C-alpha cells in the first residue's frame, strides 16, 4: 500500500468512468484479491467469502450476461439507458464477483443454534468487509471501481459460465479499470449527528 491506511480509505470512491488502460498488472490484482480473501474477518473465522476475478473478455462475458438479462425485464423505451450503463462497466478491464458460500453459513446455523439467526447477517457483514478491502486496495493502486448488484438476475448464467458451485451465492459485482474521470464531489452529513462518544 503506497498510502497510509486513512488515505487509502478516504480515496476509495465510486468511479464510473472506466478505461481499459492496464495501469496495474493482472498479477497484482490477483494478489489484491488473494489478500482480501485471506485477511478479511469472518464470524467464527468461518471464511465463508468467495471471490471470482474476471479480466478482459471474461469480464465482458459477465456484462453481456447482465445486458441480456436486463433486456428481458426493462421496457424497450428505457433499454438504451440501461445498455449505456452496462457499457460503462464493460469499459473497464475487469470485474470482481463476490459470493458467500451458503453451505458454510448453513453449517454454522446448524452447529450453533443459539446464534442461528445471526449467521446470515454476519455473512453479509463479513462479505462487505472483503468488498471494502478489494475496493480500497484497487483504488490505492490507481484503479477506479464501483459496486454493482445485478444479482440475483444473473445468478444462473454466472453459475453456468464459470462453473460456480451451487452453494456460492452471488452478492455483488465490482467493475474496475483505469480512471477516465474521477469521482464527483461527495457530500457529508454532519459527523456529530452520526457519532456519539462517551467517557
Ligand atoms: C452496500 C452498498 C451497496 C451499493 N450498491 C450500489 C449499486 O448497486 N450501484 C452503484 O452504482 N453504487 C452502489 N453503491 C455505491 C454507493 O452509492 C456509494 O458508495 C456512495 O454513494 C458513496 O460514494 P463513494 O463510494 O464515492 O464514497 C453501494 C454501496 C454500498 C456500501
Short mmCIF file of C-alpha atoms and ligand atoms in Angstrom, two decimals:
data_model
loop_
_atom_site.label_atom_id
_atom_site.label_comp_id
_atom_site.label_asym_id
_atom_site.label_seq_id
_atom_site.Cartn_x
_atom_site.Cartn_y
_atom_site.Cartn_z
CA UNK A 1 0.00 0.00 0.00
CA UNK A 2 1.57 3.26 -1.08
CA UNK A 3 -0.64 5.46 1.10
CA UNK A 4 -1.43 5.43 4.80
CA UNK A 5 -4.48 3.43 5.84
CA UNK A 6 -6.56 6.61 6.37
CA UNK A 7 -5.58 8.00 2.96
CA UNK A 8 -6.46 4.72 1.25
CA UNK A 9 -9.85 4.59 3.00
CA UNK A 10 -10.60 8.21 2.10
CA UNK A 11 -9.51 7.79 -1.52
CA UNK A 12 -11.78 4.82 -2.15
CA UNK A 13 -14.60 6.24 -4.20
CA UNK A 14 -17.27 5.15 -6.66
CA UNK A 15 -15.67 5.61 -10.08
CA UNK A 16 -18.00 5.04 -13.04
CA UNK A 17 -15.85 6.32 -15.93
CA UNK A 18 -13.50 3.38 -16.51
CA UNK A 19 -10.97 2.57 -19.22
CA UNK A 20 -9.00 -0.48 -20.39
CA UNK A 21 -5.56 1.02 -19.80
CA UNK A 22 -3.69 -1.68 -17.87
CA UNK A 23 -2.09 0.59 -15.27
CA UNK A 24 -1.93 -2.34 -12.84
CA UNK A 25 -0.90 -5.89 -13.80
CA UNK A 26 -3.27 -8.84 -13.60
CA UNK A 27 -0.83 -10.48 -11.18
CA UNK A 28 -1.09 -7.52 -8.80
CA UNK A 29 -4.91 -7.59 -8.97
CA UNK A 30 -4.83 -11.30 -8.26
CA UNK A 31 -2.61 -10.54 -5.23
CA UNK A 32 -5.13 -7.96 -4.01
CA UNK A 33 -8.00 -10.45 -4.29
CA UNK A 34 -5.92 -13.08 -2.52
CA UNK A 35 -5.01 -10.61 0.25
CA UNK A 36 -8.67 -9.70 0.80
CA UNK A 37 -9.83 -13.33 0.81
CA UNK A 38 -7.15 -14.31 3.33
CA UNK A 39 -7.23 -11.31 5.64
CA UNK A 40 -10.86 -10.15 5.85
CA UNK A 41 -12.53 -11.15 9.13
CA UNK A 42 -15.50 -13.54 9.29
CA UNK A 43 -17.83 -14.71 12.04
CA UNK A 44 -16.31 -17.64 13.98
CA UNK A 45 -13.46 -17.42 11.43
CA UNK A 46 -15.82 -19.29 9.11
CA UNK A 47 -14.18 -17.84 5.95
CA UNK A 48 -17.42 -18.04 4.02
CA UNK A 49 -16.44 -15.38 1.45
CA UNK A 50 -15.64 -16.40 -2.14
CA UNK A 51 -14.25 -14.26 -4.94
CA UNK A 52 -14.00 -14.64 -8.73
CA UNK A 53 -11.85 -12.23 -10.74
CA UNK A 54 -12.72 -11.77 -14.42
CA UNK A 55 -10.36 -10.00 -16.83
CA UNK A 56 -10.86 -8.68 -20.34
CA UNK A 57 -13.11 -10.95 -22.45
CA UNK A 58 -14.27 -12.85 -19.35
CA UNK A 59 -15.36 -9.57 -17.77
CA UNK A 60 -17.19 -8.60 -20.98
CA UNK A 61 -18.88 -12.00 -20.86
CA UNK A 62 -20.27 -11.09 -17.44
CA UNK A 63 -21.58 -7.72 -18.66
CA UNK A 64 -23.14 -9.41 -21.71
CA UNK A 65 -24.97 -11.73 -19.33
CA UNK A 66 -26.21 -8.71 -17.34
CA UNK A 67 -27.24 -6.84 -20.52
CA UNK A 68 -29.22 -9.80 -21.88
CA UNK A 69 -30.87 -10.48 -18.52
CA UNK A 70 -31.92 -6.84 -18.27
CA UNK A 71 -33.19 -6.82 -21.87
CA UNK A 72 -35.85 -9.32 -20.76
CA UNK A 73 -37.22 -7.10 -17.99
CA UNK A 74 -36.51 -3.45 -18.88
CA UNK A 75 -39.15 -1.72 -21.05
CA UNK A 76 -37.77 -1.25 -24.62
CA UNK A 77 -38.00 2.56 -24.39
CA UNK A 78 -35.79 2.56 -21.29
CA UNK A 79 -33.31 -0.01 -22.54
CA UNK A 80 -30.93 2.38 -24.32
CA UNK A 81 -30.08 3.96 -20.98
CA UNK A 82 -29.62 0.56 -19.36
CA UNK A 83 -27.35 -0.53 -22.19
CA UNK A 84 -25.29 2.64 -21.79
CA UNK A 85 -24.81 1.92 -18.10
CA UNK A 86 -23.76 -1.67 -18.73
CA UNK A 87 -21.34 -0.47 -21.44
CA UNK A 88 -19.72 1.86 -18.89
CA UNK A 89 -18.98 -1.11 -16.60
CA UNK A 90 -17.73 -3.15 -19.55
CA UNK A 91 -15.42 -0.25 -20.48
CA UNK A 92 -13.07 -1.22 -17.63
CA UNK A 93 -10.68 -4.13 -17.79
CA UNK A 94 -12.08 -6.45 -15.19
CA UNK A 95 -14.80 -7.32 -12.72
CA UNK A 96 -14.62 -8.90 -9.29
CA UNK A 97 -17.55 -11.10 -8.27
CA UNK A 98 -18.22 -11.54 -4.56
CA UNK A 99 -20.01 -14.62 -3.19
CA UNK A 100 -20.85 -16.18 0.16
CA UNK A 101 -20.78 -19.97 0.46
CA UNK A 102 -24.20 -20.88 1.87
CA UNK A 103 -23.02 -24.35 2.88
CA UNK A 104 -20.68 -22.66 5.39
CA UNK A 105 -23.43 -20.35 6.64
CA UNK A 106 -25.93 -23.21 6.97
CA UNK A 107 -23.31 -25.32 8.74
CA UNK A 108 -22.89 -22.60 11.34
CA UNK A 109 -26.67 -22.25 11.74
CA UNK A 110 -26.96 -25.96 12.46
CA UNK A 111 -23.81 -26.16 14.56
CA UNK A 112 -24.53 -23.13 16.75
CA UNK A 113 -28.35 -22.94 17.09
CA UNK A 114 -28.07 -20.22 19.74
CA UNK A 115 -26.78 -17.78 17.08
CA UNK A 116 -28.80 -19.27 14.22
CA UNK A 117 -30.49 -16.04 13.09
CA UNK A 118 -27.25 -14.06 13.24
CA UNK A 119 -25.20 -16.11 10.80
CA UNK A 120 -26.83 -14.90 7.54
CA UNK A 121 -26.44 -11.29 8.74
CA UNK A 122 -22.83 -11.80 9.81
CA UNK A 123 -22.13 -13.46 6.47
CA UNK A 124 -23.25 -10.30 4.64
CA UNK A 125 -21.31 -8.05 7.01
CA UNK A 126 -18.21 -10.12 6.51
CA UNK A 127 -18.56 -10.08 2.73
CA UNK A 128 -18.93 -6.29 2.86
CA UNK A 129 -15.59 -6.09 4.65
CA UNK A 130 -13.99 -8.18 1.93
CA UNK A 131 -15.58 -5.98 -0.75
CA UNK A 132 -14.27 -2.89 1.00
CA UNK A 133 -10.76 -4.32 1.22
CA UNK A 134 -10.68 -5.09 -2.52
CA UNK A 135 -12.27 -1.74 -3.45
CA UNK A 136 -9.82 0.28 -1.32
CA UNK A 137 -6.81 -1.71 -2.50
CA UNK A 138 -7.76 -1.30 -6.18
CA UNK A 139 -8.08 2.45 -5.68
CA UNK A 140 -4.80 2.51 -3.80
CA UNK A 141 -3.13 1.03 -6.89
CA UNK A 142 -4.59 3.82 -9.01
CA UNK A 143 -7.56 1.94 -10.45
CA UNK A 144 -11.19 3.07 -10.37
CA UNK A 145 -14.03 0.78 -9.29
CA UNK A 146 -17.68 0.74 -8.28
CA UNK A 147 -20.01 -1.67 -6.56
CA UNK A 148 -22.92 -3.13 -8.56
CA UNK A 149 -25.79 -5.53 -7.85
CA UNK A 150 -27.19 -7.40 -10.83
CA UNK A 151 -27.72 -10.48 -8.69
CA UNK A 152 -29.95 -12.44 -8.49
CA UNK A 153 -30.92 -11.67 -12.10
CA UNK A 154 -27.63 -13.03 -13.45
CA UNK A 155 -27.01 -15.84 -10.95
CA UNK A 156 -27.90 -18.86 -13.09
CA UNK A 157 -25.96 -17.68 -16.14
CA UNK A 158 -22.94 -16.82 -13.97
CA UNK A 159 -23.07 -20.27 -12.42
CA UNK A 160 -23.06 -21.90 -15.84
CA UNK A 161 -20.45 -19.61 -17.42
CA UNK A 162 -17.75 -20.15 -14.77
CA UNK A 163 -18.87 -23.46 -13.17
CA UNK A 164 -19.63 -21.72 -9.88
CA UNK A 165 -20.62 -24.20 -7.13
CA UNK A 166 -24.36 -24.33 -6.33
CA UNK A 167 -23.71 -23.19 -2.77
CA UNK A 168 -21.94 -19.94 -3.72
CA UNK A 169 -24.44 -17.08 -3.56
CA UNK A 170 -23.56 -14.04 -5.65
CA UNK A 171 -23.76 -10.80 -3.62
CA UNK A 172 -22.03 -8.05 -5.56
CA UNK A 173 -20.07 -7.21 -8.69
CA UNK A 174 -17.18 -4.74 -8.82
CA UNK A 175 -16.19 -3.46 -12.26
CA UNK A 176 -12.72 -1.85 -12.28
CA UNK A 177 -10.38 -0.20 -14.76
CA UNK A 178 -8.20 2.81 -15.37
CA UNK A 179 -9.72 6.09 -14.20
CA UNK A 180 -11.16 8.05 -17.13
CA UNK A 181 -12.90 10.62 -14.89
CA UNK A 182 -12.51 10.96 -11.14
CA UNK A 183 -15.44 10.56 -8.75
CA UNK A 184 -17.59 13.62 -8.20
CA UNK A 185 -17.71 15.75 -5.06
CA UNK A 186 -19.14 13.91 -2.11
CA UNK A 187 -21.48 15.45 0.44
CA UNK A 188 -21.01 14.55 4.06
CA UNK A 189 -23.71 14.69 6.72
CA UNK A 190 -22.54 16.39 9.92
CA UNK A 191 -20.46 13.82 11.74
CA UNK A 192 -21.90 14.94 15.11
CA UNK A 193 -25.32 13.63 14.04
CA UNK A 194 -23.80 10.22 13.28
CA UNK A 195 -21.24 9.72 16.01
CA UNK A 196 -21.54 9.77 19.79
CA UNK A 197 -18.58 9.39 22.10
CA UNK A 198 -18.84 8.91 25.86
CA UNK A 199 -16.33 8.86 28.69
C1 LIG B 1 -23.84 -1.86 0.38
C2 LIG B 1 -23.65 -0.92 -0.79
C3 LIG B 1 -24.39 -1.10 -1.94
C4 LIG B 1 -24.17 -0.29 -3.06
N1 LIG B 1 -24.82 -0.56 -4.23
C5 LIG B 1 -24.53 0.17 -5.33
C6 LIG B 1 -25.12 -0.17 -6.58
O1 LIG B 1 -25.86 -1.15 -6.71
N2 LIG B 1 -24.81 0.60 -7.66
C7 LIG B 1 -23.96 1.68 -7.56
O2 LIG B 1 -23.71 2.33 -8.58
N3 LIG B 1 -23.38 2.01 -6.38
C8 LIG B 1 -23.64 1.27 -5.27
N4 LIG B 1 -23.03 1.58 -4.09
C9 LIG B 1 -22.10 2.73 -4.01
C10 LIG B 1 -22.68 3.91 -3.23
O3 LIG B 1 -23.68 4.54 -3.97
C11 LIG B 1 -21.52 4.85 -2.89
O4 LIG B 1 -20.58 4.13 -2.10
C12 LIG B 1 -21.97 6.08 -2.12
O5 LIG B 1 -22.78 6.91 -2.91
C13 LIG B 1 -20.78 6.90 -1.61
O6 LIG B 1 -19.93 7.27 -2.65
P1 LIG B 1 -18.41 6.80 -2.69
O7 LIG B 1 -18.39 5.32 -2.93
O8 LIG B 1 -17.78 7.56 -3.83
O9 LIG B 1 -17.76 7.12 -1.38
C14 LIG B 1 -23.23 0.78 -2.98
C15 LIG B 1 -22.51 0.95 -1.78
C16 LIG B 1 -22.70 0.12 -0.72
C17 LIG B 1 -21.87 0.32 0.52
#
